[in-house]
Each structure stands twice: as C-alpha cells, then as structure tokens.
C-alpha cells in the first residue's frame, strides 16, 4: 500500500514518523522543507508538491492547520484532490468545522475518491508515542481499511458515525479543553492575589477531583515558566472560532465558549499565539 502524508507540523511530523517506524511506504509533503527532510532521513520519499505526493497513493493523510489551508492544498484548482487516483482514500486529520468536512466529502466524491474526517485528540507527546485518539466520521468499510494505519499512530479509534461526526466530537473536546485551561488559569491567578503561594496552588489544585486530568501536566509547564508548544494557543483560538461558526449554523447559543474565544484572541494579540495554550495563564494574571 502506498501512503502519502501532507502537513508535517507539530503533530503531522510525529504521526508520519510513526508510520515509517512500522515500515509503511510513505511519501511526504510540507510547504516548508525542513520537516520533510527530517522524515526523508527516516526513509520517506519527499514530494515536490502536494499533487506529486498523492500520485499513485492508495491512502492520503492530511494534517493541516485550518480550512483555508485544506482548501488551498486539496480543493483548489491546483489542489491534490484532482490528482488522486480513482477509489483512493483521503483521511483528513485536520481540525476543521463539521460543515467543512461535509464539503470535503462532496468534493472527494466528485473526483471518485473516498473520504474520512479523522481529527485527533492529544498533543505532541501523544503524537510522539502513538497514543492519539482518532475521532472518525465516514463509511464503516473505509474506516476498516484505514484502521491498521491509524493504529500505527494512535491507541484509540472511535468511529463516531457519518461524515462530519468525527470533527463534531473533536470540536466538543476542544471546547472543553480550552475552557478548562482558562478556568484553571483564572482560578490560579486569583489564588495568588489572595496570598496563596503559586507552588502550593500548583501542588494542590490539579489534584482535586474538580480538576481535569490534563491540568497536572499544564501546571508543571506553569511552574517551570516553560510554554514550549505542544498545542499552540493560536490554534486553540482557531478551534473556538470554528465552534462559534458551527453554533451559528445550528442556531445554538454558545455564551461561555464565545467568551473563551475572545480571551484567547486577546492573549494571541499580546503575542502568545505561538506558545502552548497553557500560556493563557500569563494573560490572565497580566503576565
């Protein structure tokens, strides 16, 4: 089976490396060349363009930053979708909005290509260790075909239902993630202002039953003052924006998520966009 992987950022580069470790014959493409060269040293074939990457591929994985980039690289007149062979399978792991996933599926079908939306839960460490959870939408037979490859990159596959259901679940997960981090940051900042030491709070709050489990790791980032990016704040802001768009499409009020979106936007404006989203704490305490 010939496999292509397009989009080699923080997540995609690690996912592609795990495919190579399992002996997958892999062609890779990224708009910046350094990540592709690193994978070339591990045995990947480096394509000069996205269209070249998919030439002859049976399965194409994409892990791109937002719908605009997916549109440019896949759906545009110069995009790779028109170059995929008939009957091939496109698995998009990008975090996009559900209605966009449905547009992708329609475009794929018009070119005789099958499609799965398969965003992932997890950040850089989980991608490194092949411990990602994949939320997959699409035909069950196509999910079965992709299952082994997905298993090389993750520890869990949840087939949520038809096209767009995978991105729907991922949207809910990231809304919870963003707001949990924000509440923790705000609470921590208040505790410090009341005279409780940061060390005491970081030791205590994440261990309480009311705290989300992932906050233990984020507390250690705050303790060290090290916001080396695992999941960029700017992408969290993007995901909250997509949630707001989706809520508008469904006529659903989204009061708390929209408030969170504006706070992440403000933190991004303060220059924190390329830091890990745990850096929202810096914004909430006024740096």
mmCIF file of C-alpha atoms in Angstrom:
data_model
loop_
_atom_site.group_PDB
_atom_site.id
_atom_site.type_symbol
_atom_site.label_atom_id
_atom_site.label_comp_id
_atom_site.label_asym_id
_atom_site.label_seq_id
_atom_site.Cartn_x
_atom_site.Cartn_y
_atom_site.Cartn_z
ATOM 1 C CA UNK A 1 0.000 0.000 0.000
ATOM 2 C CA UNK A 2 1.350 3.408 -0.989
ATOM 3 C CA UNK A 3 0.592 6.126 1.554
ATOM 4 C CA UNK A 4 1.028 9.906 1.360
ATOM 5 C CA UNK A 5 1.145 12.320 4.289
ATOM 6 C CA UNK A 6 0.632 16.044 3.724
ATOM 7 C CA UNK A 7 1.201 18.528 6.555
ATOM 8 C CA UNK A 8 4.212 17.945 8.773
ATOM 9 C CA UNK A 9 3.780 20.359 11.661
ATOM 10 C CA UNK A 10 3.998 19.542 15.363
ATOM 11 C CA UNK A 11 1.514 16.686 15.018
ATOM 12 C CA UNK A 12 1.874 15.560 11.428
ATOM 13 C CA UNK A 13 5.649 15.116 11.548
ATOM 14 C CA UNK A 14 5.361 12.774 14.524
ATOM 15 C CA UNK A 15 2.436 10.862 13.036
ATOM 16 C CA UNK A 16 4.307 10.356 9.784
ATOM 17 C CA UNK A 17 7.410 9.196 11.680
ATOM 18 C CA UNK A 18 5.323 6.522 13.407
ATOM 19 C CA UNK A 19 4.080 5.258 10.052
ATOM 20 C CA UNK A 20 7.687 4.957 8.877
ATOM 21 C CA UNK A 21 8.629 3.049 12.025
ATOM 22 C CA UNK A 22 6.070 0.422 11.022
ATOM 23 C CA UNK A 23 7.526 0.011 7.563
ATOM 24 C CA UNK A 24 4.858 1.964 5.668
ATOM 25 C CA UNK A 25 5.935 3.077 2.198
ATOM 26 C CA UNK A 26 5.410 6.791 2.681
ATOM 27 C CA UNK A 27 5.607 9.910 0.533
ATOM 28 C CA UNK A 28 5.507 13.215 2.392
ATOM 29 C CA UNK A 29 4.928 16.863 1.523
ATOM 30 C CA UNK A 30 5.105 20.039 3.570
ATOM 31 C CA UNK A 31 5.163 23.644 2.457
ATOM 32 C CA UNK A 32 8.346 24.265 4.484
ATOM 33 C CA UNK A 33 11.054 21.775 3.633
ATOM 34 C CA UNK A 34 12.833 21.114 6.947
ATOM 35 C CA UNK A 35 10.252 18.673 8.402
ATOM 36 C CA UNK A 36 10.124 16.761 5.113
ATOM 37 C CA UNK A 37 13.914 16.461 5.006
ATOM 38 C CA UNK A 38 13.938 15.064 8.554
ATOM 39 C CA UNK A 39 11.457 12.368 7.528
ATOM 40 C CA UNK A 40 13.444 11.734 4.361
ATOM 41 C CA UNK A 41 16.329 10.688 6.591
ATOM 42 C CA UNK A 42 13.977 8.106 8.133
ATOM 43 C CA UNK A 43 13.097 6.657 4.762
ATOM 44 C CA UNK A 44 10.229 8.770 3.432
ATOM 45 C CA UNK A 45 10.078 9.864 -0.183
ATOM 46 C CA UNK A 46 9.892 13.668 -0.378
ATOM 47 C CA UNK A 47 7.467 15.113 -2.910
ATOM 48 C CA UNK A 48 7.963 18.477 -4.590
ATOM 49 C CA UNK A 49 4.255 19.328 -4.330
ATOM 50 C CA UNK A 50 1.049 18.061 -2.799
ATOM 51 C CA UNK A 51 -0.089 16.809 -6.200
ATOM 52 C CA UNK A 52 3.153 14.885 -6.613
ATOM 53 C CA UNK A 53 2.751 13.404 -3.130
ATOM 54 C CA UNK A 54 -0.592 11.767 -3.941
ATOM 55 C CA UNK A 55 0.488 10.331 -7.300
ATOM 56 C CA UNK A 56 -0.272 6.606 -7.068
ATOM 57 C CA UNK A 57 -1.219 6.773 -3.368
ATOM 58 C CA UNK A 58 -3.818 4.366 -2.049
ATOM 59 C CA UNK A 59 -4.344 6.380 1.155
ATOM 60 C CA UNK A 60 -3.641 10.078 1.718
ATOM 61 C CA UNK A 61 -3.444 11.549 5.230
ATOM 62 C CA UNK A 62 -3.611 15.286 5.779
ATOM 63 C CA UNK A 63 -2.863 17.188 8.976
ATOM 64 C CA UNK A 64 -3.271 20.866 8.176
ATOM 65 C CA UNK A 65 -3.813 23.932 10.310
ATOM 66 C CA UNK A 66 -7.215 25.222 9.188
ATOM 67 C CA UNK A 67 -9.886 25.009 6.471
ATOM 68 C CA UNK A 68 -8.218 27.683 4.339
ATOM 69 C CA UNK A 69 -5.033 25.628 4.076
ATOM 70 C CA UNK A 70 -7.022 22.470 3.291
ATOM 71 C CA UNK A 71 -8.843 24.406 0.565
ATOM 72 C CA UNK A 72 -5.585 25.658 -0.922
ATOM 73 C CA UNK A 73 -3.743 22.328 -0.905
ATOM 74 C CA UNK A 74 -6.628 19.956 -1.601
ATOM 75 C CA UNK A 75 -9.753 21.579 -3.012
ATOM 76 C CA UNK A 76 -8.490 24.403 -5.209
ATOM 77 C CA UNK A 77 -7.948 24.083 -8.959
ATOM 78 C CA UNK A 78 -4.275 23.366 -8.230
ATOM 79 C CA UNK A 79 -5.056 21.119 -5.254
ATOM 80 C CA UNK A 80 -4.128 17.479 -4.876
ATOM 81 C CA UNK A 81 -7.659 16.043 -4.851
ATOM 82 C CA UNK A 82 -7.930 16.141 -8.638
ATOM 83 C CA UNK A 83 -4.619 14.240 -8.873
ATOM 84 C CA UNK A 84 -5.669 11.335 -6.611
ATOM 85 C CA UNK A 85 -6.387 8.042 -8.310
ATOM 86 C CA UNK A 86 -9.925 6.740 -8.550
ATOM 87 C CA UNK A 87 -11.014 4.805 -5.472
ATOM 88 C CA UNK A 88 -8.207 6.097 -3.234
ATOM 89 C CA UNK A 89 -8.976 7.080 0.346
ATOM 90 C CA UNK A 90 -8.396 10.570 1.762
ATOM 91 C CA UNK A 91 -8.208 10.707 5.577
ATOM 92 C CA UNK A 92 -8.223 14.295 6.853
ATOM 93 C CA UNK A 93 -6.899 14.576 10.405
ATOM 94 C CA UNK A 94 -7.086 18.376 10.411
ATOM 95 C CA UNK A 95 -9.321 20.059 12.966
ATOM 96 C CA UNK A 96 -11.985 21.803 10.874
ATOM 97 C CA UNK A 97 -15.681 22.502 11.297
ATOM 98 C CA UNK A 98 -18.189 19.723 10.516
ATOM 99 C CA UNK A 99 -19.841 21.529 7.612
ATOM 100 C CA UNK A 100 -16.403 21.893 6.010
ATOM 101 C CA UNK A 101 -15.824 18.143 6.406
ATOM 102 C CA UNK A 102 -19.052 17.593 4.503
ATOM 103 C CA UNK A 103 -17.797 19.900 1.738
ATOM 104 C CA UNK A 104 -14.576 17.867 1.597
ATOM 105 C CA UNK A 105 -16.545 14.642 1.263
ATOM 106 C CA UNK A 106 -18.663 16.079 -1.554
ATOM 107 C CA UNK A 107 -15.569 17.277 -3.409
ATOM 108 C CA UNK A 108 -13.829 13.932 -2.906
ATOM 109 C CA UNK A 109 -16.818 12.003 -4.212
ATOM 110 C CA UNK A 110 -16.933 14.195 -7.328
ATOM 111 C CA UNK A 111 -13.385 13.006 -8.090
ATOM 112 C CA UNK A 112 -14.100 9.341 -7.358
ATOM 113 C CA UNK A 113 -12.222 9.487 -4.046
ATOM 114 C CA UNK A 114 -13.433 8.170 -0.688
ATOM 115 C CA UNK A 115 -13.189 10.405 2.392
ATOM 116 C CA UNK A 116 -12.912 10.147 6.187
ATOM 117 C CA UNK A 117 -12.769 13.011 8.666
ATOM 118 C CA UNK A 118 -10.423 11.817 11.419
ATOM 119 C CA UNK A 119 -9.245 14.580 13.769
ATOM 120 C CA UNK A 120 -7.178 13.522 16.758
ATOM 121 C CA UNK A 121 -7.216 14.142 20.498
ATOM 122 C CA UNK A 122 -3.798 14.616 22.038
ATOM 123 C CA UNK A 123 -0.818 16.903 21.605
ATOM 124 C CA UNK A 124 2.870 16.495 20.803
ATOM 125 C CA UNK A 125 3.724 13.857 23.466
ATOM 126 C CA UNK A 126 0.799 11.646 22.462
ATOM 127 C CA UNK A 127 1.681 12.038 18.775
ATOM 128 C CA UNK A 128 5.303 11.125 19.565
ATOM 129 C CA UNK A 129 4.276 7.981 21.434
ATOM 130 C CA UNK A 130 1.488 6.895 19.060
ATOM 131 C CA UNK A 131 -1.090 7.448 21.793
ATOM 132 C CA UNK A 132 -3.501 9.673 19.897
ATOM 133 C CA UNK A 133 -7.254 9.118 19.871
ATOM 134 C CA UNK A 134 -8.829 9.357 16.409
ATOM 135 C CA UNK A 135 -12.431 10.540 16.087
ATOM 136 C CA UNK A 136 -13.574 9.264 12.709
ATOM 137 C CA UNK A 137 -16.556 10.090 10.539
ATOM 138 C CA UNK A 138 -17.413 8.247 7.339
ATOM 139 C CA UNK A 139 -18.300 4.873 5.868
ATOM 140 C CA UNK A 140 -17.592 1.879 8.119
ATOM 141 C CA UNK A 141 -15.832 -0.054 5.334
ATOM 142 C CA UNK A 142 -13.462 2.863 4.753
ATOM 143 C CA UNK A 143 -12.773 3.103 8.488
ATOM 144 C CA UNK A 144 -11.908 -0.598 8.499
ATOM 145 C CA UNK A 145 -9.485 -0.082 5.626
ATOM 146 C CA UNK A 146 -7.692 2.751 7.454
ATOM 147 C CA UNK A 147 -7.717 1.036 10.848
ATOM 148 C CA UNK A 148 -4.269 -0.540 10.688
ATOM 149 C CA UNK A 149 -2.564 2.665 9.557
ATOM 150 C CA UNK A 150 -4.376 4.683 12.206
ATOM 151 C CA UNK A 151 -3.267 2.081 14.767
ATOM 152 C CA UNK A 152 0.361 2.897 13.957
ATOM 153 C CA UNK A 153 -0.283 6.497 15.027
ATOM 154 C CA UNK A 154 -2.789 6.174 17.856
ATOM 155 C CA UNK A 155 -4.052 3.995 20.662
ATOM 156 C CA UNK A 156 -7.781 4.561 20.157
ATOM 157 C CA UNK A 157 -10.132 4.836 17.189
ATOM 158 C CA UNK A 158 -13.722 5.935 17.750
ATOM 159 C CA UNK A 159 -15.993 5.675 14.708
ATOM 160 C CA UNK A 160 -18.488 8.374 15.588
ATOM 161 C CA UNK A 161 -20.757 7.988 12.577
ATOM 162 C CA UNK A 162 -21.276 9.600 9.184
ATOM 163 C CA UNK A 163 -19.086 12.277 7.594
ATOM 164 C CA UNK A 164 -18.615 15.279 9.883
ATOM 165 C CA UNK A 165 -19.266 13.380 13.099
ATOM 166 C CA UNK A 166 -15.554 12.999 13.828
ATOM 167 C CA UNK A 167 -14.964 16.737 13.542
ATOM 168 C CA UNK A 168 -18.128 17.336 15.577
ATOM 169 C CA UNK A 169 -16.768 15.348 18.506
ATOM 170 C CA UNK A 170 -13.336 16.970 18.220
ATOM 171 C CA UNK A 171 -14.976 20.395 18.358
ATOM 172 C CA UNK A 172 -16.688 19.490 21.635
ATOM 173 C CA UNK A 173 -13.472 18.089 23.104
ATOM 174 C CA UNK A 174 -11.500 21.232 22.276
ATOM 175 C CA UNK A 175 -14.222 23.499 23.644
ATOM 176 C CA UNK A 176 -13.968 21.648 26.962
ATOM 177 C CA UNK A 177 -10.166 21.704 26.813
ATOM 178 C CA UNK A 178 -9.928 25.432 26.152
ATOM 179 C CA UNK A 179 -12.407 26.389 28.849
ATOM 180 C CA UNK A 180 -10.921 24.040 31.457
ATOM 181 C CA UNK A 181 -7.488 25.587 30.913
ATOM 182 C CA UNK A 182 -8.964 29.071 31.106
ATOM 183 C CA UNK A 183 -10.847 28.399 34.353
ATOM 184 C CA UNK A 184 -7.711 26.907 35.896
ATOM 185 C CA UNK A 185 -5.622 29.908 34.848
ATOM 186 C CA UNK A 186 -8.164 32.389 36.217
ATOM 187 C CA UNK A 187 -8.528 30.478 39.480
ATOM 188 C CA UNK A 188 -4.766 30.198 39.925
ATOM 189 C CA UNK A 189 -4.310 33.924 39.315
ATOM 190 C CA UNK A 190 -6.999 34.755 41.876
ATOM 191 C CA UNK A 191 -5.453 32.411 44.432
ATOM 192 C CA UNK A 192 -2.125 34.172 44.093
ATOM 193 C CA UNK A 193 -3.756 37.573 44.529
ATOM 194 C CA UNK A 194 -5.346 36.294 47.758
ATOM 195 C CA UNK A 195 -1.888 35.485 49.114
ATOM 196 C CA UNK A 196 -1.681 31.730 48.486
ATOM 197 C CA UNK A 197 1.659 30.705 47.044
ATOM 198 C CA UNK A 198 1.822 29.614 43.428
ATOM 199 C CA UNK A 199 3.729 26.479 44.437
ATOM 200 C CA UNK A 200 1.019 25.484 46.903
ATOM 201 C CA UNK A 201 -1.715 26.092 44.358
ATOM 202 C CA UNK A 202 0.091 24.167 41.612
ATOM 203 C CA UNK A 203 0.625 21.283 44.016
ATOM 204 C CA UNK A 204 -2.970 21.275 45.218
ATOM 205 C CA UNK A 205 -5.475 22.418 42.614
ATOM 206 C CA UNK A 206 -4.708 19.894 39.818
ATOM 207 C CA UNK A 207 -5.087 17.001 42.267
ATOM 208 C CA UNK A 208 -8.600 17.960 43.310
ATOM 209 C CA UNK A 209 -11.491 15.913 41.879
ATOM 210 C CA UNK A 210 -12.916 19.049 40.267
ATOM 211 C CA UNK A 211 -9.830 19.485 38.053
ATOM 212 C CA UNK A 212 -9.485 17.983 34.578
ATOM 213 C CA UNK A 213 -6.688 15.373 34.466
ATOM 214 C CA UNK A 214 -4.676 17.173 31.757
ATOM 215 C CA UNK A 215 -4.184 20.148 34.101
ATOM 216 C CA UNK A 216 -1.500 18.264 36.032
ATOM 217 C CA UNK A 217 0.810 18.498 33.029
ATOM 218 C CA UNK A 218 -0.137 22.098 32.313
ATOM 219 C CA UNK A 219 0.512 23.017 35.957
ATOM 220 C CA UNK A 220 4.088 21.779 35.544
ATOM 221 C CA UNK A 221 4.514 23.994 32.491
ATOM 222 C CA UNK A 222 3.309 26.969 34.529
ATOM 223 C CA UNK A 223 5.593 26.014 37.413
ATOM 224 C CA UNK A 224 8.620 25.933 35.107
ATOM 225 C CA UNK A 225 7.557 29.011 33.182
ATOM 226 C CA UNK A 226 8.139 26.908 30.068
ATOM 227 C CA UNK A 227 5.402 27.151 27.445
ATOM 228 C CA UNK A 228 7.215 25.172 24.757
ATOM 229 C CA UNK A 229 4.460 24.469 22.335
ATOM 230 C CA UNK A 230 2.573 21.188 22.456
ATOM 231 C CA UNK A 231 -0.664 22.710 21.188
ATOM 232 C CA UNK A 232 -0.376 26.356 20.070
ATOM 233 C CA UNK A 233 -2.640 28.954 21.618
ATOM 234 C CA UNK A 234 -3.366 30.372 18.158
ATOM 235 C CA UNK A 235 -4.784 27.024 17.014
ATOM 236 C CA UNK A 236 -6.944 26.787 20.123
ATOM 237 C CA UNK A 237 -8.308 30.208 19.252
ATOM 238 C CA UNK A 238 -8.979 28.945 15.709
ATOM 239 C CA UNK A 239 -10.851 25.915 17.033
ATOM 240 C CA UNK A 240 -13.044 28.092 19.257
ATOM 241 C CA UNK A 241 -13.800 30.298 16.246
ATOM 242 C CA UNK A 242 -14.889 27.215 14.283
ATOM 243 C CA UNK A 243 -17.103 26.189 17.202
ATOM 244 C CA UNK A 244 -18.726 29.618 17.126
ATOM 245 C CA UNK A 245 -19.357 29.318 13.378
ATOM 246 C CA UNK A 246 -20.894 25.888 13.871
ATOM 247 C CA UNK A 247 -23.115 27.101 16.686
ATOM 248 C CA UNK A 248 -24.340 29.886 14.390
ATOM 249 C CA UNK A 249 -25.152 27.329 11.685
ATOM 250 C CA UNK A 250 -27.275 25.407 14.193
ATOM 251 C CA UNK A 251 -28.844 28.400 15.926
ATOM 252 C CA UNK A 252 -27.323 27.333 19.247
ATOM 253 C CA UNK A 253 -26.240 29.948 21.843
ATOM 254 C CA UNK A 254 -22.613 29.480 22.862
ATOM 255 C CA UNK A 255 -22.120 32.026 25.587
ATOM 256 C CA UNK A 256 -19.200 30.550 27.530
ATOM 257 C CA UNK A 257 -17.286 29.257 24.524
ATOM 258 C CA UNK A 258 -17.577 32.643 22.818
ATOM 259 C CA UNK A 259 -16.276 34.357 25.962
ATOM 260 C CA UNK A 260 -13.339 31.926 25.978
ATOM 261 C CA UNK A 261 -12.712 32.622 22.297
ATOM 262 C CA UNK A 262 -12.365 36.347 22.976
ATOM 263 C CA UNK A 263 -9.940 35.766 25.851
ATOM 264 C CA UNK A 264 -7.746 33.526 23.698
ATOM 265 C CA UNK A 265 -7.941 36.159 20.954
ATOM 266 C CA UNK A 266 -6.740 38.811 23.394
ATOM 267 C CA UNK A 267 -3.881 36.576 24.555
ATOM 268 C CA UNK A 268 -2.936 35.988 20.932
ATOM 269 C CA UNK A 269 -2.904 39.725 20.336
ATOM 270 C CA UNK A 270 -0.482 40.031 23.263
ATOM 271 C CA UNK A 271 1.999 37.824 21.424
ATOM 272 C CA UNK A 272 1.205 34.438 23.000
ATOM 273 C CA UNK A 273 -0.180 32.763 19.879
ATOM 274 C CA UNK A 274 2.886 30.598 19.173
ATOM 275 C CA UNK A 275 3.203 29.492 22.807
ATOM 276 C CA UNK A 276 1.408 26.477 24.236
ATOM 277 C CA UNK A 277 -2.199 27.262 25.099
ATOM 278 C CA UNK A 278 -1.284 26.916 28.791
ATOM 279 C CA UNK A 279 0.230 30.372 28.380
ATOM 280 C CA UNK A 280 -3.312 31.748 28.719
ATOM 281 C CA UNK A 281 -2.308 31.832 32.399
ATOM 282 C CA UNK A 282 0.206 34.561 31.615
ATOM 283 C CA UNK A 283 -2.516 36.651 30.058
ATOM 284 C CA UNK A 284 -4.995 36.046 32.872
ATOM 285 C CA UNK A 285 -2.536 37.163 35.557
ATOM 286 C CA UNK A 286 -1.388 40.141 33.492
ATOM 287 C CA UNK A 287 1.967 38.464 32.742
#
